[in-house]
Short mmCIF file of C-alpha atoms in Angstrom, two decimals:
data_model
loop_
_atom_site.label_atom_id
_atom_site.label_comp_id
_atom_site.label_asym_id
_atom_site.label_seq_id
_atom_site.Cartn_x
_atom_site.Cartn_y
_atom_site.Cartn_z
CA MET A 27 10.47 -25.93 -4.78
CA ALA A 28 11.18 -24.31 -8.11
CA GLY A 29 9.07 -26.64 -10.16
CA ALA A 30 6.45 -25.30 -8.11
CA ARG A 31 6.70 -22.13 -9.10
CA GLN A 32 7.36 -23.03 -12.65
CA HIS A 33 4.17 -24.30 -12.57
CA ALA A 34 2.11 -21.27 -11.05
CA SER A 35 4.07 -19.18 -13.71
CA ARG A 36 2.74 -21.12 -16.49
CA ALA A 37 -0.75 -21.00 -14.77
CA ARG A 38 -0.57 -17.23 -15.21
CA ARG A 39 0.49 -17.42 -18.67
CA ARG A 40 -2.60 -19.71 -19.37
CA LEU A 41 -5.13 -17.56 -17.26
CA GLY A 42 -3.44 -14.31 -18.09
CA PRO A 43 -1.81 -11.75 -15.74
CA ALA A 44 -3.42 -10.13 -12.95
CA GLN A 45 -4.10 -5.97 -13.35
CA GLU A 46 -3.66 -3.46 -10.78
CA THR A 47 -6.81 -3.26 -9.10
CA PRO A 48 -8.36 -1.02 -6.19
CA GLU A 49 -7.56 -4.30 -3.76
CA ARG A 50 -3.81 -4.75 -5.44
CA THR A 51 -3.02 -1.18 -4.54
CA GLY A 52 -3.96 -1.36 -1.24
CA ALA A 53 -7.04 0.85 -1.46
CA PRO A 54 -10.23 0.34 1.24
CA GLY A 55 -12.63 -2.84 0.52
CA GLY A 56 -10.47 -5.34 -0.41
CA PRO A 57 -8.43 -7.71 1.32
CA ASP A 58 -5.06 -6.10 2.37
CA PRO A 59 -2.72 -7.32 0.12
CA GLN A 60 0.35 -7.22 1.94
CA ILE A 61 -1.43 -9.17 4.79
CA VAL A 62 -2.75 -11.83 2.04
CA GLY A 63 1.17 -12.20 0.40
CA ALA A 64 2.67 -12.49 3.68
CA PHE A 65 0.17 -15.65 4.55
CA LEU A 66 0.44 -17.30 1.17
CA THR A 67 4.70 -16.37 1.70
CA ALA A 68 3.96 -18.12 5.33
CA ALA A 69 1.96 -21.06 3.82
CA ARG A 70 4.32 -21.76 0.91
CA THR A 71 7.01 -22.44 3.67
CA GLY A 72 5.10 -24.35 6.29
CA ASP A 73 6.27 -21.40 8.64
CA THR A 74 3.08 -22.09 11.02
CA ARG A 75 4.50 -19.27 13.52
CA ARG A 76 4.11 -16.57 11.16
CA MET A 77 0.73 -17.86 10.22
CA LEU A 78 -0.80 -17.77 13.49
CA GLN A 79 0.94 -14.21 13.26
CA LEU A 80 -1.14 -13.29 10.74
CA LEU A 81 -4.93 -15.02 11.52
CA ALA A 82 -6.93 -13.73 12.98
CA PRO A 83 -8.16 -15.78 16.33
CA ASP A 84 -11.38 -16.86 14.85
CA CYS A 85 -10.84 -17.21 11.64
CA VAL A 86 -12.43 -19.56 9.66
CA ARG A 87 -11.62 -21.87 6.61
CA ASP A 88 -14.21 -23.18 4.16
CA ALA A 89 -13.35 -25.44 1.70
CA ASP A 90 -14.96 -27.46 -0.75
CA ALA A 91 -15.13 -31.56 0.26
CA ALA A 92 -13.51 -32.52 -3.11
CA LEU A 93 -10.67 -30.63 -2.03
CA LEU A 94 -10.30 -32.53 1.15
CA PRO A 95 -8.66 -35.71 2.34
CA PRO A 96 -11.49 -38.17 2.95
CA ALA A 97 -13.19 -37.19 6.12
CA GLY A 98 -11.86 -34.02 6.41
CA ARG A 99 -13.58 -31.00 7.63
CA THR A 100 -14.97 -28.46 5.27
CA THR A 101 -15.20 -25.27 7.96
CA VAL A 102 -12.42 -25.24 10.27
CA THR A 103 -12.62 -22.39 12.81
CA GLY A 104 -9.46 -21.17 14.99
CA ALA A 105 -5.86 -19.56 13.74
CA ALA A 106 -4.13 -22.71 15.63
CA ASP A 107 -6.49 -25.15 13.79
CA ILE A 108 -6.38 -23.61 9.91
CA ALA A 109 -2.24 -22.88 10.09
CA ALA A 110 -1.53 -26.29 11.11
CA GLU A 111 -3.97 -27.82 8.27
CA THR A 112 -2.48 -24.94 6.02
CA ALA A 113 1.24 -26.55 6.51
CA HIS A 114 0.00 -30.30 5.41
CA PHE A 115 -0.76 -28.56 2.29
CA ARG A 116 2.03 -26.38 1.08
CA ASP A 117 2.60 -27.82 -2.04
CA ARG A 118 -1.10 -26.79 -2.82
CA VAL A 119 -0.15 -22.71 -1.79
CA ALA A 120 3.08 -23.15 -4.14
CA ALA A 121 1.42 -23.54 -6.75
CA VAL A 122 -1.00 -20.45 -6.01
CA CYS A 123 -1.71 -17.41 -8.82
CA THR A 124 -3.32 -14.34 -8.90
CA LEU A 125 -5.60 -13.33 -10.86
CA SER A 126 -7.73 -9.82 -11.25
CA ALA A 127 -11.83 -10.99 -11.85
CA ALA A 128 -14.26 -8.13 -11.71
CA GLY A 129 -12.36 -5.49 -10.06
CA ARG A 130 -10.99 -8.01 -7.34
CA PRO A 131 -7.54 -10.93 -6.81
CA LEU A 132 -8.83 -13.72 -7.32
CA TYR A 133 -6.13 -16.86 -6.47
CA VAL A 134 -5.82 -19.56 -8.03
CA ILE A 135 -4.61 -22.98 -6.82
CA ALA A 136 -3.40 -24.36 -10.54
CA PRO A 137 -0.48 -27.16 -9.93
CA GLY A 138 1.21 -27.97 -13.36
CA GLY A 139 -1.06 -24.63 -14.70
CA HIS A 140 -4.23 -26.61 -14.43
CA PRO A 141 -7.35 -24.71 -12.24
CA LEU A 142 -7.62 -27.01 -9.27
CA ALA A 143 -9.62 -24.64 -7.02
CA THR A 144 -10.01 -20.90 -6.34
CA LEU A 145 -8.90 -19.38 -3.20
CA GLU A 146 -10.31 -16.28 -1.51
CA ILE A 147 -8.65 -14.86 1.33
CA GLY A 148 -10.91 -12.66 3.65
CA THR A 149 -8.63 -9.08 6.04
CA ALA A 150 -9.99 -7.59 8.49
CA GLY A 151 -7.70 -5.05 11.22
CA GLY A 152 -4.66 -6.43 9.85
CA ARG A 153 -5.17 -9.77 10.02
CA VAL A 154 -6.43 -12.99 7.84
CA THR A 155 -10.52 -13.08 9.08
CA ARG A 156 -11.41 -15.77 6.09
CA ILE A 157 -10.47 -18.32 3.80
CA THR A 158 -12.47 -19.91 1.22
CA LEU A 159 -11.70 -22.76 -1.09
CA ARG A 160 -13.88 -23.53 -3.93
CA SER A 161 -12.96 -26.43 -6.92
CA ALA A 162 -12.60 -25.24 -10.63
CA ARG A 163 -15.56 -26.87 -12.66
CA ALA A 164 -14.22 -29.19 -15.09
CA ASP A 165 -14.17 -26.65 -18.17
CA GLY A 166 -11.45 -24.83 -16.47
CA ARG A 167 -14.18 -21.92 -14.84
CA PHE A 168 -14.37 -21.48 -11.46
CA ALA A 169 -17.75 -23.07 -9.54
CA GLY A 170 -18.59 -20.86 -6.30
CA ALA A 171 -16.15 -17.77 -6.08
CA ARG A 172 -18.80 -15.39 -4.33
CA GLY A 173 -19.33 -12.33 -6.97
CA TYR A 174 -16.70 -12.40 -9.20
CA GLY A 175 -19.77 -13.46 -11.77
CA THR A 176 -18.35 -16.83 -13.20
CA GLY A 177 -20.45 -20.27 -13.16
#
């Protein structure tokens, strides 16, 4: 666990610090940073009970196939299935660092300080409603990050 925190810290230094944005300060229009933070904490520890409290019953997780094990489902719907799956990937979640891109928070999974994927988390009504995972390109830029002006 300490090693994962060190890797995330290295990734933050390499990729740059998060800036204060409306979403990070709790202004309307973006994901609720407290809900996102609580979900990421529960995911890092594999606390499925807490994840279930934070996930909307009809939450959707969408991921690039390259980020999943063979035969993994690219789209998963439902809090229970998402929480169970997320618990299996807690080592990846431990390597998440937060950046700001185009004024919005962007979560980067960067094991060993090397960007692997972006993680977007949508919230509404005090719950996580959508989780989107997209692969980072070989050149270190982020592919498919909606609204970030990258790619």
